[in-house]
């Protein structure tokens, strides 16, 4: 018997705009999607995947590497097989349909990382509705790597907030973030120093803003590790955030612990 359903918010973005007019091909990270999802299934939970347009998320090619699985070929293959063929990864809903049908039946929500969520989920109105529901219900809300920046979708005008960030309008961004539901929450996210490495080695271009700045501008109490790509998970009330790809299993464990505790 299932312990309950966990909603997974996926991204449909494949192109990320860079400063100066360039673009980079992006997607979700394989390990950040599969490791927590498989952990939830192994722990007895069902998962429901939903995206803005109802299409299956794109996996960033950079993440399709055994290095993101600690060199474990078996775990790597299991993740690839899971994303390719498991019904939970292929029976995809739209965010709107999930909202319209009601969110009360979900025990928690999870947002994987990769750069893709910056493009769509960060400013998605339905994602904001979902986050506000889980906040009001005090249900576990877990976000990984770049995923934590999606919490700004809960703002009244997330697109305007992102535009202010892109234009370097710190005062305007702060003003738009008044009354944010996560103000003062402790959280983590892909660090500015980690992002510099990604810009140089993966994106080959510069982002308009880094994730630390985005969350601090909104009012988050953001902390990151001193060592790049070291696992780091921060839990504050219902919010569970993991800093980077290496935090996949620790974040999954924290989410499962919170779900089990809520059920008990």
Coordinates of C-alpha atoms in Angstrom, one line a residue:
X1 CA 0.0 0.0 0.0
X2 CA 1.3 3.4 -0.9
X3 CA 2.3 5.8 1.8
X4 CA 1.0 8.7 -0.3
X5 CA 1.7 10.7 -3.4
X6 CA 4.5 13.2 -3.9
X7 CA 4.1 15.8 -6.7
X8 CA 7.3 16.3 -8.8
X9 CA 7.4 19.7 -10.7
X10 CA 9.4 19.2 -13.9
X11 CA 10.6 21.8 -16.4
X12 CA 10.0 22.0 -20.1
X13 CA 12.8 24.5 -20.8
X14 CA 15.6 23.6 -23.2
X15 CA 17.2 27.0 -23.9
X16 CA 18.6 29.5 -21.4
X17 CA 19.3 33.1 -22.4
X18 CA 22.8 34.4 -21.5
X19 CA 24.1 37.9 -20.9
X20 CA 25.1 39.4 -24.2
X21 CA 22.5 37.6 -26.3
X22 CA 23.7 34.0 -26.4
X23 CA 21.9 30.9 -25.4
X24 CA 22.8 27.6 -23.8
X25 CA 21.0 24.2 -24.2
X26 CA 19.8 23.2 -20.8
X27 CA 17.5 20.6 -19.1
X28 CA 17.0 18.8 -15.8
X29 CA 19.9 16.8 -14.3
X30 CA 19.4 13.1 -14.5
X31 CA 20.7 12.3 -11.0
X32 CA 18.7 15.2 -9.5
X33 CA 15.5 13.8 -11.1
X34 CA 16.0 10.1 -10.7
X35 CA 17.8 9.7 -7.4
X36 CA 15.2 11.4 -5.3
X37 CA 12.3 9.9 -7.3
X38 CA 13.7 6.4 -7.0
X39 CA 14.3 7.0 -3.3
X40 CA 10.7 8.0 -2.8
X41 CA 9.4 5.0 -4.7
X42 CA 11.7 2.7 -2.7
X43 CA 10.4 4.3 0.5
X44 CA 6.8 3.4 -0.4
X45 CA 5.6 6.7 -1.9
X46 CA 4.1 7.2 -5.4
X47 CA 5.1 10.1 -7.5
X48 CA 3.2 12.3 -10.0
X49 CA 5.2 14.2 -12.5
X50 CA 3.8 17.5 -13.8
X51 CA 5.3 20.2 -16.1
X52 CA 4.1 23.5 -17.5
X53 CA 2.9 22.1 -20.9
X54 CA 2.5 18.4 -19.9
X55 CA 5.5 17.2 -22.0
X56 CA 8.2 15.1 -20.5
X57 CA 11.2 17.1 -19.2
X58 CA 14.4 17.2 -21.2
X59 CA 17.5 15.8 -19.5
X60 CA 20.7 17.9 -19.8
X61 CA 23.3 15.9 -21.7
X62 CA 26.0 17.1 -19.3
X63 CA 24.3 15.2 -16.5
X64 CA 24.2 11.9 -18.3
X65 CA 27.4 10.7 -16.7
X66 CA 28.3 8.0 -14.2
X67 CA 30.3 10.7 -12.3
X68 CA 27.1 12.1 -11.0
X69 CA 26.4 8.7 -9.4
X70 CA 29.7 8.3 -7.6
X71 CA 31.1 6.1 -10.4
X72 CA 28.4 3.5 -9.7
X73 CA 27.5 2.0 -13.1
X74 CA 24.6 0.1 -11.7
X75 CA 23.0 3.2 -10.2
X76 CA 23.7 5.1 -13.3
X77 CA 22.0 2.5 -15.5
X78 CA 19.0 2.3 -13.1
X79 CA 18.5 6.0 -13.4
X80 CA 18.6 6.0 -17.2
X81 CA 16.2 3.1 -17.4
X82 CA 13.9 4.7 -14.8
X83 CA 13.7 8.1 -16.7
X84 CA 13.2 6.4 -20.0
X85 CA 10.6 3.8 -19.2
X86 CA 9.0 4.1 -15.8
X87 CA 5.3 5.0 -16.0
X88 CA 5.8 7.8 -13.4
X89 CA 8.2 9.5 -15.8
X90 CA 6.0 9.1 -18.8
X91 CA 2.5 9.7 -17.5
X92 CA 3.1 13.5 -17.3
X93 CA 0.4 16.0 -16.2
X94 CA 0.2 19.7 -16.7
X95 CA 0.7 21.9 -13.7
X96 CA -2.7 23.5 -14.4
X97 CA -4.5 20.2 -14.4
X98 CA -3.0 19.2 -11.1
X99 CA -4.0 22.6 -9.6
X100 CA -7.5 22.4 -11.1
X101 CA -8.1 18.8 -9.7
X102 CA -6.9 19.8 -6.2
X103 CA -3.7 19.5 -4.3
X104 CA -5.0 18.2 -0.9
X105 CA -4.2 14.6 -1.8
X106 CA -0.5 15.1 -2.2
X107 CA 1.8 14.5 0.8
X108 CA 4.7 16.7 -0.5
X109 CA 6.3 18.3 -3.5
X110 CA 9.7 18.1 -5.0
X111 CA 11.5 20.2 -7.7
X112 CA 14.6 18.8 -9.4
X113 CA 17.5 21.0 -10.6
X114 CA 19.5 21.6 -13.6
X115 CA 19.4 25.1 -15.2
X116 CA 16.0 24.5 -16.8
X117 CA 13.8 25.6 -13.9
X118 CA 15.3 29.1 -14.1
X119 CA 13.6 29.5 -17.4
X120 CA 10.0 28.4 -16.8
X121 CA 9.2 27.2 -13.3
X122 CA 10.7 30.3 -11.6
X123 CA 8.0 32.4 -13.1
X124 CA 5.2 29.9 -13.6
X125 CA 1.9 31.0 -12.1
X126 CA 0.7 27.4 -11.5
X127 CA 4.0 26.5 -9.8
X128 CA 3.4 29.5 -7.5
X129 CA -0.1 28.3 -6.7
X130 CA 1.3 24.9 -5.9
X131 CA 4.0 26.3 -3.6
X132 CA 1.6 28.5 -1.7
X133 CA -0.7 25.6 -1.1
X134 CA 2.0 23.4 0.3
X135 CA 3.3 26.3 2.4
X136 CA -0.2 27.0 3.9
X137 CA -0.7 23.2 4.5
X138 CA 2.8 22.9 6.1
X139 CA 3.6 20.0 3.8
X140 CA 7.2 19.0 2.9
X141 CA 8.5 21.1 0.0
X142 CA 11.9 20.0 -1.4
X143 CA 14.0 21.6 -4.1
X144 CA 17.4 20.7 -5.4
X145 CA 20.4 22.6 -6.9
X146 CA 18.8 25.3 -9.1
X147 CA 15.4 24.1 -8.1
X148 CA 15.2 26.3 -4.9
X149 CA 15.0 29.4 -7.1
X150 CA 11.5 28.2 -8.1
X151 CA 10.3 29.3 -4.7
X152 CA 10.1 32.9 -6.1
X153 CA 7.2 31.7 -8.2
X154 CA 5.2 32.2 -5.1
X155 CA 5.6 35.9 -5.4
X156 CA 2.6 38.0 -6.6
X157 CA 4.6 39.0 -9.8
X158 CA 7.5 36.6 -10.3
X159 CA 8.1 37.7 -13.9
X160 CA 8.6 41.3 -12.8
X161 CA 10.9 40.1 -10.0
X162 CA 13.1 38.1 -12.4
X163 CA 13.2 41.1 -14.8
X164 CA 14.4 43.3 -12.0
X165 CA 17.2 40.8 -11.2
X166 CA 18.2 40.7 -14.9
X167 CA 18.4 44.5 -15.0
X168 CA 20.4 44.7 -11.7
X169 CA 17.5 46.6 -10.0
X170 CA 18.1 45.3 -6.5
X171 CA 15.7 47.8 -4.9
X172 CA 13.0 47.0 -7.4
X173 CA 13.4 43.3 -6.8
X174 CA 13.3 43.7 -3.0
X175 CA 10.1 45.8 -3.3
X176 CA 8.5 43.2 -5.5
X177 CA 9.3 40.5 -2.9
X178 CA 7.4 42.2 0.0
X179 CA 5.2 39.7 1.8
X180 CA 7.0 36.7 0.3
X181 CA 5.8 33.6 2.1
X182 CA 9.4 32.3 2.5
X183 CA 10.9 35.5 3.8
X184 CA 13.4 34.7 6.6
X185 CA 13.5 31.0 5.8
X186 CA 16.9 29.3 6.0
X187 CA 17.7 27.8 2.6
X188 CA 20.5 26.8 0.2
X189 CA 20.9 26.8 -3.6
X190 CA 23.6 26.3 -6.2
X191 CA 26.3 28.7 -5.1
X192 CA 27.6 31.7 -6.9
X193 CA 31.1 30.1 -7.0
X194 CA 29.7 26.9 -8.3
X195 CA 27.8 28.9 -11.0
X196 CA 31.0 30.5 -12.1
X197 CA 32.5 27.1 -12.8
X198 CA 29.3 26.1 -14.7
X199 CA 29.4 29.2 -16.7
X200 CA 33.0 28.6 -17.8
X201 CA 32.9 24.9 -18.4
X202 CA 29.3 24.1 -19.3
X203 CA 27.2 27.1 -20.4
X204 CA 30.1 29.0 -22.0
X205 CA 28.5 32.2 -21.1
X206 CA 27.3 34.4 -18.2
X207 CA 23.9 34.2 -16.5
X208 CA 22.0 37.4 -15.8
X209 CA 22.0 36.7 -12.1
X210 CA 23.2 33.9 -9.7
X211 CA 20.8 31.9 -7.6
X212 CA 22.2 33.1 -4.3
X213 CA 21.5 36.7 -5.2
X214 CA 18.0 35.8 -6.4
X215 CA 16.9 34.2 -3.2
X216 CA 18.6 36.8 -1.0
X217 CA 16.9 39.6 -2.9
X218 CA 13.6 37.9 -2.2
X219 CA 14.3 37.7 1.5
X220 CA 15.7 34.2 2.0
X221 CA 18.4 33.5 4.6
X222 CA 20.8 31.7 2.2
X223 CA 23.8 29.7 3.2
X224 CA 26.2 27.6 1.0
X225 CA 29.2 25.4 1.7
X226 CA 32.8 26.8 1.6
X227 CA 33.8 23.9 -0.6
X228 CA 32.3 23.7 -4.1
X229 CA 30.1 20.7 -4.9
X230 CA 30.1 19.4 -1.4
X231 CA 26.7 17.9 -0.3
X232 CA 24.6 20.4 1.7
X233 CA 21.0 20.3 2.8
X234 CA 19.1 22.9 4.8
X235 CA 15.8 22.2 6.5
X236 CA 13.6 25.0 7.8
X237 CA 10.0 24.2 8.7
X238 CA 8.4 22.6 5.6
X239 CA 11.2 23.8 3.3
X240 CA 14.0 21.4 2.3
X241 CA 16.7 22.6 0.0
X242 CA 19.8 20.9 -1.4
X243 CA 22.7 23.0 -2.8
X244 CA 24.0 21.0 -5.7
X245 CA 24.0 17.7 -7.6
X246 CA 26.0 16.0 -4.9
X247 CA 23.1 16.7 -2.5
X248 CA 20.7 14.5 -4.3
X249 CA 20.6 11.5 -1.9
X250 CA 20.8 13.6 1.3
X251 CA 18.0 15.8 0.1
X252 CA 15.9 12.8 -0.7
X253 CA 16.6 11.3 2.8
X254 CA 15.5 14.6 4.4
X255 CA 12.3 14.7 2.3
X256 CA 11.4 11.1 3.1
X257 CA 12.1 11.7 6.8
X258 CA 9.8 14.8 6.7
X259 CA 7.1 12.8 4.9
X260 CA 7.2 9.9 7.3
X261 CA 7.1 12.3 10.3
X262 CA 4.1 14.1 8.8
X263 CA 2.3 10.8 8.2
X264 CA 3.0 9.7 11.8

